[in-house]
Amino acid sequence: MNENSLKCDTAIAGGGVAGLACALELLKKGQQVTIVDRDTPERLGGLARWAFGGMALCSTAQQKRMKIPDNPTRLLEDWQSFAEFSSNDKWPELWAKEYAEKNHEQVYLWLASLGLKFLPAVNWVERGLYKPGNSLPRYHVLWGTGWELVEVIIAHLKPYIESGQLTILHQHKVIAPIYQDDKVVGLTATNELEVNSTEFAISATNVVIACGGINGSAEQVKKHCVEGETMVPEQFLNGANPISDGTLHNAVASIGADITRQDHMWNYAAGVPHPQAEFDGHGLSLIPCKSALWLNHTGTRIGPQPLITGFDTNDLCQQVTKQEKPWTWQVLNYDIAAKELAVSGSLHNPSIKNKKLFSFLKEILFGNHRLVNQMLEESEDFVCADSIEALTEKMNALTGEAYIDVAHLKQQVASYDKKLLSGEALENDDQVRRIRHARQWRPDKLRTCKPAPIAHGKTKLIAIKLQLITRKSLGGIKTNLQSQVLDEYDKPILGLYSIGEAAGFGGGGASGKRSLEGTFLSGCILTARNAANKITKIN
Ligand SMILES: Cc1cc2nc3c(=O)[nH]c(=O)nc-3n(C[C@H](O)[C@H](O)[C@H](O)COP(=O)(O)OP(=O)(O)OC[C@H]3O[C@@H](n4cnc5c(N)ncnc54)[C@H](O)[C@@H]3O)c2cc1C
């Protein structure tokens, strides 16, 4: 550790994408910056490293090429509809407006300036169920995934590390901001590599809290669910980072910061235990297949509104949580899995992560057999059989109880299949209606099967045991549009900023109850750039 790291212009608590983006902007303006991050050097970049890299953006060249008539007004209308803001959500609403108006300039063009590119096809996610969601496609996928995003930002930071303008303290934990004479003047930290590390201080004119959300901590998730609106079952998986455990949220609250909407979370309904788990309860989030039947623990189709992804993730989570057992099933066949199954994240999408155009196109056109075979091989929660009888046996063996009766499961599958055998003119099923709607949009059609019976005997059957998986915190530290941390009376705490997931992606909960999806990485960049802009104007 050198003198520059202990005294700097800005100290950033957390080296996730928000912290790194903020650092880059401050360094460009000549600031001396220290980043303190709890994780190992290989994991610098936080969750963004594992992220798929989808971003909700509007008025982009990709949208124009696909003749999607999007604009900030339309994005804001969709955002407000999905967020269901309450009268107390002054800052979240202002951040939603900021995002709608500035995402193009502050995020899309900024990423382009770093040399990053998006895939040409724009996807249509979170279309809405009981509340209108995205009224048109705006989900852009970063070529190279979140991994590339992090690597590119780090590459831009390297010259500043070499010149000594940026110091990164890896495996150091920030304990709290130092608050003196009504302003923040630095932070305290410990070196987690040392056995009996003593707390030391870093003095800084500005401190930026970029420690991520709280959804990596099962205790925090349970605590806030009890207090608020989101429900989680008694058992769930963890799809975030246990390092981000809410310590810093509590520390800034103790000096007067207002923490809001921590009960709002963006979890997913289709998790399986991670076959290469890095910590207890570590899960993988599947993009569940639209054409699969979604069943409860007895093998009964969940309803009356059948569950199908792509419309309202929050509702899916609430529906699976209401079930009697903390797991549900998807039953499908191999052909559906090959076309529709996906796993969220960079590591399970190697052709996009490694920018292999040929294998990416092959997977889209002929199905992702590699992924299906990998999951069947690696995950105990994927079972495969030639008949419903054999499948039921494996499903019951997995839960250790004969919850599923073969005749019942056969009847459930047959009843769905029968509807599809009478021909399109006589179809009457909400899942099939939604599948057809998804297929109207060409990029989604490529990943969604034409409605067809599941048990047609020509291909193997698959059942996947699914659990709820926690992921993003929608609430967090309340901030104004310059990312300054606010107290309960909306007064800025001088010298203190918060960005990214720690700040609920702006304002302590910019997404309200639901995200339009892909608003997180982009929200990190927007809040980070706004903070850097304010800091460099003041100093
Ligand atoms: C598998 C996966 C897929 C995803 N896909 C997408 C996607 O496609 N699109 C999208 O928009 N979002 C996606 N996300 C979400 C997105 O990646 C995160 O919301 C975003 O990266 C959060 O960035 P952050 O910098 O705010 O926080 P984090 O990435 O959580 O980083 C916080 C950093 O702070 C450090 N830290 C925490 N506490 C302390 C402390 N006390 N002292 C020092 N350091 C500390 C941690 O080590 C960490 O490095 C995905 C997430 C995952 C896990």
XYZ file of C-alpha atoms and ligand atoms in Angstrom, residues 14-18 36-39 45-48 50-54 139 172-174 210-212 239 243-244 248 344-345 471-472 500-501 505 518-521 524, ligand 1:
94
model
C -16.502 -1.879 -4.289
C -14.893 -2.844 -7.581
C -17.978 -4.060 -9.431
C -18.884 -2.554 -12.794
C -20.350 0.528 -11.098
C -11.217 -1.008 -2.109
C -12.689 -4.368 -3.060
C -13.345 -7.446 -0.913
C -12.989 -9.970 -3.693
C -15.708 -6.427 -11.829
C -18.160 -8.112 -9.443
C -21.368 -9.665 -10.742
C -21.003 -8.056 -14.169
C -20.954 -13.377 -14.735
C -23.715 -11.297 -16.353
C -25.238 -12.141 -19.707
C -24.904 -8.528 -20.805
C -28.498 -7.728 -21.753
C -33.253 -5.769 -24.886
C -9.795 -5.474 1.615
C -13.091 -4.861 3.336
C -14.550 -1.396 3.792
C -20.507 0.773 -4.847
C -20.799 -2.412 -2.782
C -23.623 -4.048 -4.746
C -27.617 -16.245 -7.618
C -19.677 -10.917 -0.165
C -22.298 -8.219 -0.598
C -22.133 -1.010 4.143
C -28.410 -16.685 -17.621
C -24.825 -15.520 -17.464
C -30.441 -12.123 -7.759
C -30.758 -8.332 -7.699
C -25.057 0.777 -8.998
C -26.984 -1.902 -7.192
C -29.655 1.562 -9.578
C -31.547 -5.410 -18.558
C -31.787 -2.151 -16.605
C -29.067 -3.188 -14.146
C -25.699 -3.055 -15.907
C -24.723 0.928 -12.879
C -25.432 -14.492 -13.590
C -25.852 -13.046 -13.666
C -26.390 -12.564 -14.855
C -26.762 -11.214 -14.952
N -27.192 -10.733 -16.150
C -27.500 -9.429 -16.270
C -27.885 -8.890 -17.512
O -27.920 -9.582 -18.538
N -28.224 -7.573 -17.576
C -28.188 -6.759 -16.478
O -28.517 -5.571 -16.599
N -27.793 -7.242 -15.280
C -27.438 -8.541 -15.149
N -27.023 -9.031 -13.943
C -26.985 -8.113 -12.794
C -25.749 -7.223 -12.822
O -24.623 -8.008 -13.158
C -25.537 -6.553 -11.458
O -26.718 -5.907 -11.045
C -24.418 -5.516 -11.547
O -23.269 -6.099 -12.098
C -24.144 -4.950 -10.154
O -22.955 -4.197 -10.226
P -22.423 -3.370 -8.956
O -21.108 -2.843 -9.334
O -23.459 -2.425 -8.492
O -22.312 -4.452 -7.784
P -21.468 -5.812 -7.693
O -21.203 -6.387 -9.004
O -22.192 -6.645 -6.687
O -20.078 -5.358 -7.095
C -19.940 -4.951 -5.770
C -18.484 -5.074 -5.404
O -18.359 -4.556 -4.077
C -17.495 -5.393 -3.344
N -17.867 -5.256 -1.932
C -19.035 -5.543 -1.326
N -18.986 -5.208 -0.025
C -17.752 -4.673 0.187
C -17.094 -4.123 1.324
N -17.676 -4.058 2.524
N -15.815 -3.674 1.163
C -15.180 -3.723 -0.057
N -15.775 -4.235 -1.144
C -17.044 -4.688 -1.026
C -17.673 -6.796 -3.902
O -16.490 -7.545 -3.746
C -17.986 -6.504 -5.385
O -16.817 -6.596 -6.171
C -26.642 -10.366 -13.817
C -26.118 -10.865 -12.610
C -25.712 -12.185 -12.538
C -25.118 -12.696 -11.245
